């Protein structure tokens, strides 16, 4: 049986995962297309360089990460990003520059308090 290499995975679901607090860049993560942290209520920090490694990312869901950030790190490297979900991110005060995300079709900022 062939071994499964994490660098070949395209989809990561951390939905409602209460154990994740910090995210650092994972080398060889170029295959990742979908990253879902929705409801990961303990996530408090995403390193600035985290998104630099995800050049093929198409869907980023940070919905419901209420304690996460006041400001997102730069997303300019996410040239393939089509859908950005920030629904219910109560601490979010500022967005990074989005005009370079030419493929962005969906930006969900609903339920901001």
PDB file of C-alpha atoms in Angstrom:
ATOM      1  CA  UNK A   1       0.000   0.000   0.000  1.00  0.00           C
ATOM      2  CA  UNK A   2       1.308   3.431  -0.912  1.00  0.00           C
ATOM      3  CA  UNK A   3       1.832   5.848   1.937  1.00  0.00           C
ATOM      4  CA  UNK A   4      -0.276   8.978   2.176  1.00  0.00           C
ATOM      5  CA  UNK A   5       1.734  12.179   2.045  1.00  0.00           C
ATOM      6  CA  UNK A   6       0.255  15.211   3.765  1.00  0.00           C
ATOM      7  CA  UNK A   7       1.717  17.486   1.095  1.00  0.00           C
ATOM      8  CA  UNK A   8      -0.669  15.910  -1.448  1.00  0.00           C
ATOM      9  CA  UNK A   9      -3.847  16.678   0.505  1.00  0.00           C
ATOM     10  CA  UNK A  10      -6.045  19.362  -1.042  1.00  0.00           C
ATOM     11  CA  UNK A  11      -8.739  19.754   1.638  1.00  0.00           C
ATOM     12  CA  UNK A  12      -8.310  20.441   5.356  1.00  0.00           C
ATOM     13  CA  UNK A  13     -11.341  20.677   7.643  1.00  0.00           C
ATOM     14  CA  UNK A  14     -10.722  21.921  11.183  1.00  0.00           C
ATOM     15  CA  UNK A  15     -14.407  22.728  11.712  1.00  0.00           C
ATOM     16  CA  UNK A  16     -15.286  23.293  15.369  1.00  0.00           C
ATOM     17  CA  UNK A  17     -11.846  22.041  16.402  1.00  0.00           C
ATOM     18  CA  UNK A  18     -11.356  23.516  19.863  1.00  0.00           C
ATOM     19  CA  UNK A  19      -7.750  22.343  20.266  1.00  0.00           C
ATOM     20  CA  UNK A  20      -6.113  24.543  17.620  1.00  0.00           C
ATOM     21  CA  UNK A  21      -4.780  27.834  18.988  1.00  0.00           C
ATOM     22  CA  UNK A  22      -2.024  28.856  16.548  1.00  0.00           C
ATOM     23  CA  UNK A  23      -1.346  28.187  12.869  1.00  0.00           C
ATOM     24  CA  UNK A  24       2.104  28.352  11.323  1.00  0.00           C
ATOM     25  CA  UNK A  25       3.044  27.829   7.706  1.00  0.00           C
ATOM     26  CA  UNK A  26       3.364  24.203   6.700  1.00  0.00           C
ATOM     27  CA  UNK A  27       5.956  23.693   4.003  1.00  0.00           C
ATOM     28  CA  UNK A  28       4.837  21.698   0.969  1.00  0.00           C
ATOM     29  CA  UNK A  29       1.271  22.901   1.343  1.00  0.00           C
ATOM     30  CA  UNK A  30       0.936  24.040  -2.256  1.00  0.00           C
ATOM     31  CA  UNK A  31      -1.728  21.402  -2.976  1.00  0.00           C
ATOM     32  CA  UNK A  32      -4.178  22.818  -0.417  1.00  0.00           C
ATOM     33  CA  UNK A  33      -7.313  24.168  -2.128  1.00  0.00           C
ATOM     34  CA  UNK A  34      -9.815  24.276   0.762  1.00  0.00           C
ATOM     35  CA  UNK A  35      -9.039  25.327   4.320  1.00  0.00           C
ATOM     36  CA  UNK A  36     -11.937  25.407   6.783  1.00  0.00           C
ATOM     37  CA  UNK A  37     -11.473  26.665  10.349  1.00  0.00           C
ATOM     38  CA  UNK A  38     -15.137  27.562  10.855  1.00  0.00           C
ATOM     39  CA  UNK A  39     -16.136  27.396  14.496  1.00  0.00           C
ATOM     40  CA  UNK A  40     -12.562  26.777  15.697  1.00  0.00           C
ATOM     41  CA  UNK A  41     -13.276  28.853  18.791  1.00  0.00           C
ATOM     42  CA  UNK A  42      -9.798  28.540  20.367  1.00  0.00           C
ATOM     43  CA  UNK A  43      -7.876  29.776  17.324  1.00  0.00           C
ATOM     44  CA  UNK A  44      -6.265  33.045  18.396  1.00  0.00           C
ATOM     45  CA  UNK A  45      -3.391  33.578  15.949  1.00  0.00           C
ATOM     46  CA  UNK A  46      -2.440  32.873  12.362  1.00  0.00           C
ATOM     47  CA  UNK A  47       1.192  33.663  11.618  1.00  0.00           C
ATOM     48  CA  UNK A  48       1.703  36.336   8.976  1.00  0.00           C
ATOM     49  CA  UNK A  49       3.607  33.963   6.693  1.00  0.00           C
ATOM     50  CA  UNK A  50       0.945  31.239   6.929  1.00  0.00           C
ATOM     51  CA  UNK A  51      -0.867  32.313   3.753  1.00  0.00           C
ATOM     52  CA  UNK A  52       2.353  32.680   1.725  1.00  0.00           C
ATOM     53  CA  UNK A  53       2.532  28.892   1.388  1.00  0.00           C
ATOM     54  CA  UNK A  54      -1.007  28.451   0.067  1.00  0.00           C
ATOM     55  CA  UNK A  55      -0.780  29.693  -3.502  1.00  0.00           C
ATOM     56  CA  UNK A  56      -3.475  27.273  -4.777  1.00  0.00           C
ATOM     57  CA  UNK A  57      -5.989  27.945  -2.002  1.00  0.00           C
ATOM     58  CA  UNK A  58      -9.478  28.520  -3.433  1.00  0.00           C
ATOM     59  CA  UNK A  59     -11.673  28.494  -0.299  1.00  0.00           C
ATOM     60  CA  UNK A  60     -10.782  29.976   3.090  1.00  0.00           C
ATOM     61  CA  UNK A  61     -13.404  29.737   5.822  1.00  0.00           C
ATOM     62  CA  UNK A  62     -12.673  31.485   9.123  1.00  0.00           C
ATOM     63  CA  UNK A  63     -16.349  31.898  10.055  1.00  0.00           C
ATOM     64  CA  UNK A  64     -17.132  31.789  13.745  1.00  0.00           C
ATOM     65  CA  UNK A  65     -13.534  32.176  14.904  1.00  0.00           C
ATOM     66  CA  UNK A  66     -14.718  34.776  17.380  1.00  0.00           C
ATOM     67  CA  UNK A  67     -11.464  35.142  19.310  1.00  0.00           C
ATOM     68  CA  UNK A  68      -9.195  35.067  16.283  1.00  0.00           C
ATOM     69  CA  UNK A  69      -7.952  38.379  15.014  1.00  0.00           C
ATOM     70  CA  UNK A  70      -8.606  42.045  14.867  1.00  0.00           C
ATOM     71  CA  UNK A  71      -6.780  42.078  11.538  1.00  0.00           C
ATOM     72  CA  UNK A  72      -6.001  39.296   9.078  1.00  0.00           C
ATOM     73  CA  UNK A  73      -2.450  38.767   7.810  1.00  0.00           C
ATOM     74  CA  UNK A  74      -1.794  39.683   4.167  1.00  0.00           C
ATOM     75  CA  UNK A  75      -3.721  37.565   1.684  1.00  0.00           C
ATOM     76  CA  UNK A  76      -2.045  38.921  -1.460  1.00  0.00           C
ATOM     77  CA  UNK A  77      -0.313  35.600  -2.187  1.00  0.00           C
ATOM     78  CA  UNK A  78      -3.659  33.816  -2.469  1.00  0.00           C
ATOM     79  CA  UNK A  79      -4.001  34.423  -6.213  1.00  0.00           C
ATOM     80  CA  UNK A  80      -6.361  31.439  -6.630  1.00  0.00           C
ATOM     81  CA  UNK A  81      -8.707  32.409  -3.775  1.00  0.00           C
ATOM     82  CA  UNK A  82     -12.349  32.399  -4.904  1.00  0.00           C
ATOM     83  CA  UNK A  83     -14.292  32.295  -1.638  1.00  0.00           C
ATOM     84  CA  UNK A  84     -13.450  34.035   1.649  1.00  0.00           C
ATOM     85  CA  UNK A  85     -15.845  33.438   4.547  1.00  0.00           C
ATOM     86  CA  UNK A  86     -15.466  35.642   7.639  1.00  0.00           C
ATOM     87  CA  UNK A  87     -19.035  35.306   8.917  1.00  0.00           C
ATOM     88  CA  UNK A  88     -19.365  35.988  12.644  1.00  0.00           C
ATOM     89  CA  UNK A  89     -15.741  37.033  13.226  1.00  0.00           C
ATOM     90  CA  UNK A  90     -16.639  39.435  16.018  1.00  0.00           C
ATOM     91  CA  UNK A  91     -13.123  40.753  16.718  1.00  0.00           C
ATOM     92  CA  UNK A  92     -12.296  41.592  13.091  1.00  0.00           C
ATOM     93  CA  UNK A  93     -11.655  45.327  12.734  1.00  0.00           C
ATOM     94  CA  UNK A  94      -9.700  45.514   9.466  1.00  0.00           C
ATOM     95  CA  UNK A  95      -9.221  43.551   6.275  1.00  0.00           C
ATOM     96  CA  UNK A  96      -5.973  43.225   4.346  1.00  0.00           C
ATOM     97  CA  UNK A  97      -5.703  44.529   0.795  1.00  0.00           C
ATOM     98  CA  UNK A  98      -8.082  42.458  -1.355  1.00  0.00           C
ATOM     99  CA  UNK A  99      -7.784  44.180  -4.732  1.00  0.00           C
ATOM    100  CA  UNK A 100      -5.017  41.794  -5.865  1.00  0.00           C
ATOM    101  CA  UNK A 101      -7.322  38.803  -5.383  1.00  0.00           C
ATOM    102  CA  UNK A 102      -8.617  38.878  -8.964  1.00  0.00           C
ATOM    103  CA  UNK A 103     -10.374  35.495  -8.677  1.00  0.00           C
ATOM    104  CA  UNK A 104     -12.335  36.387  -5.533  1.00  0.00           C
ATOM    105  CA  UNK A 105     -16.048  35.722  -6.144  1.00  0.00           C
ATOM    106  CA  UNK A 106     -17.406  35.553  -2.576  1.00  0.00           C
ATOM    107  CA  UNK A 107     -16.606  37.713   0.441  1.00  0.00           C
ATOM    108  CA  UNK A 108     -18.906  36.937   3.379  1.00  0.00           C
ATOM    109  CA  UNK A 109     -18.671  39.418   6.259  1.00  0.00           C
ATOM    110  CA  UNK A 110     -22.167  38.819   7.618  1.00  0.00           C
ATOM    111  CA  UNK A 111     -23.022  38.635  11.319  1.00  0.00           C
ATOM    112  CA  UNK A 112     -20.281  41.027  12.432  1.00  0.00           C
ATOM    113  CA  UNK A 113     -20.988  42.399  15.916  1.00  0.00           C
TER     114      UNK A 113
END
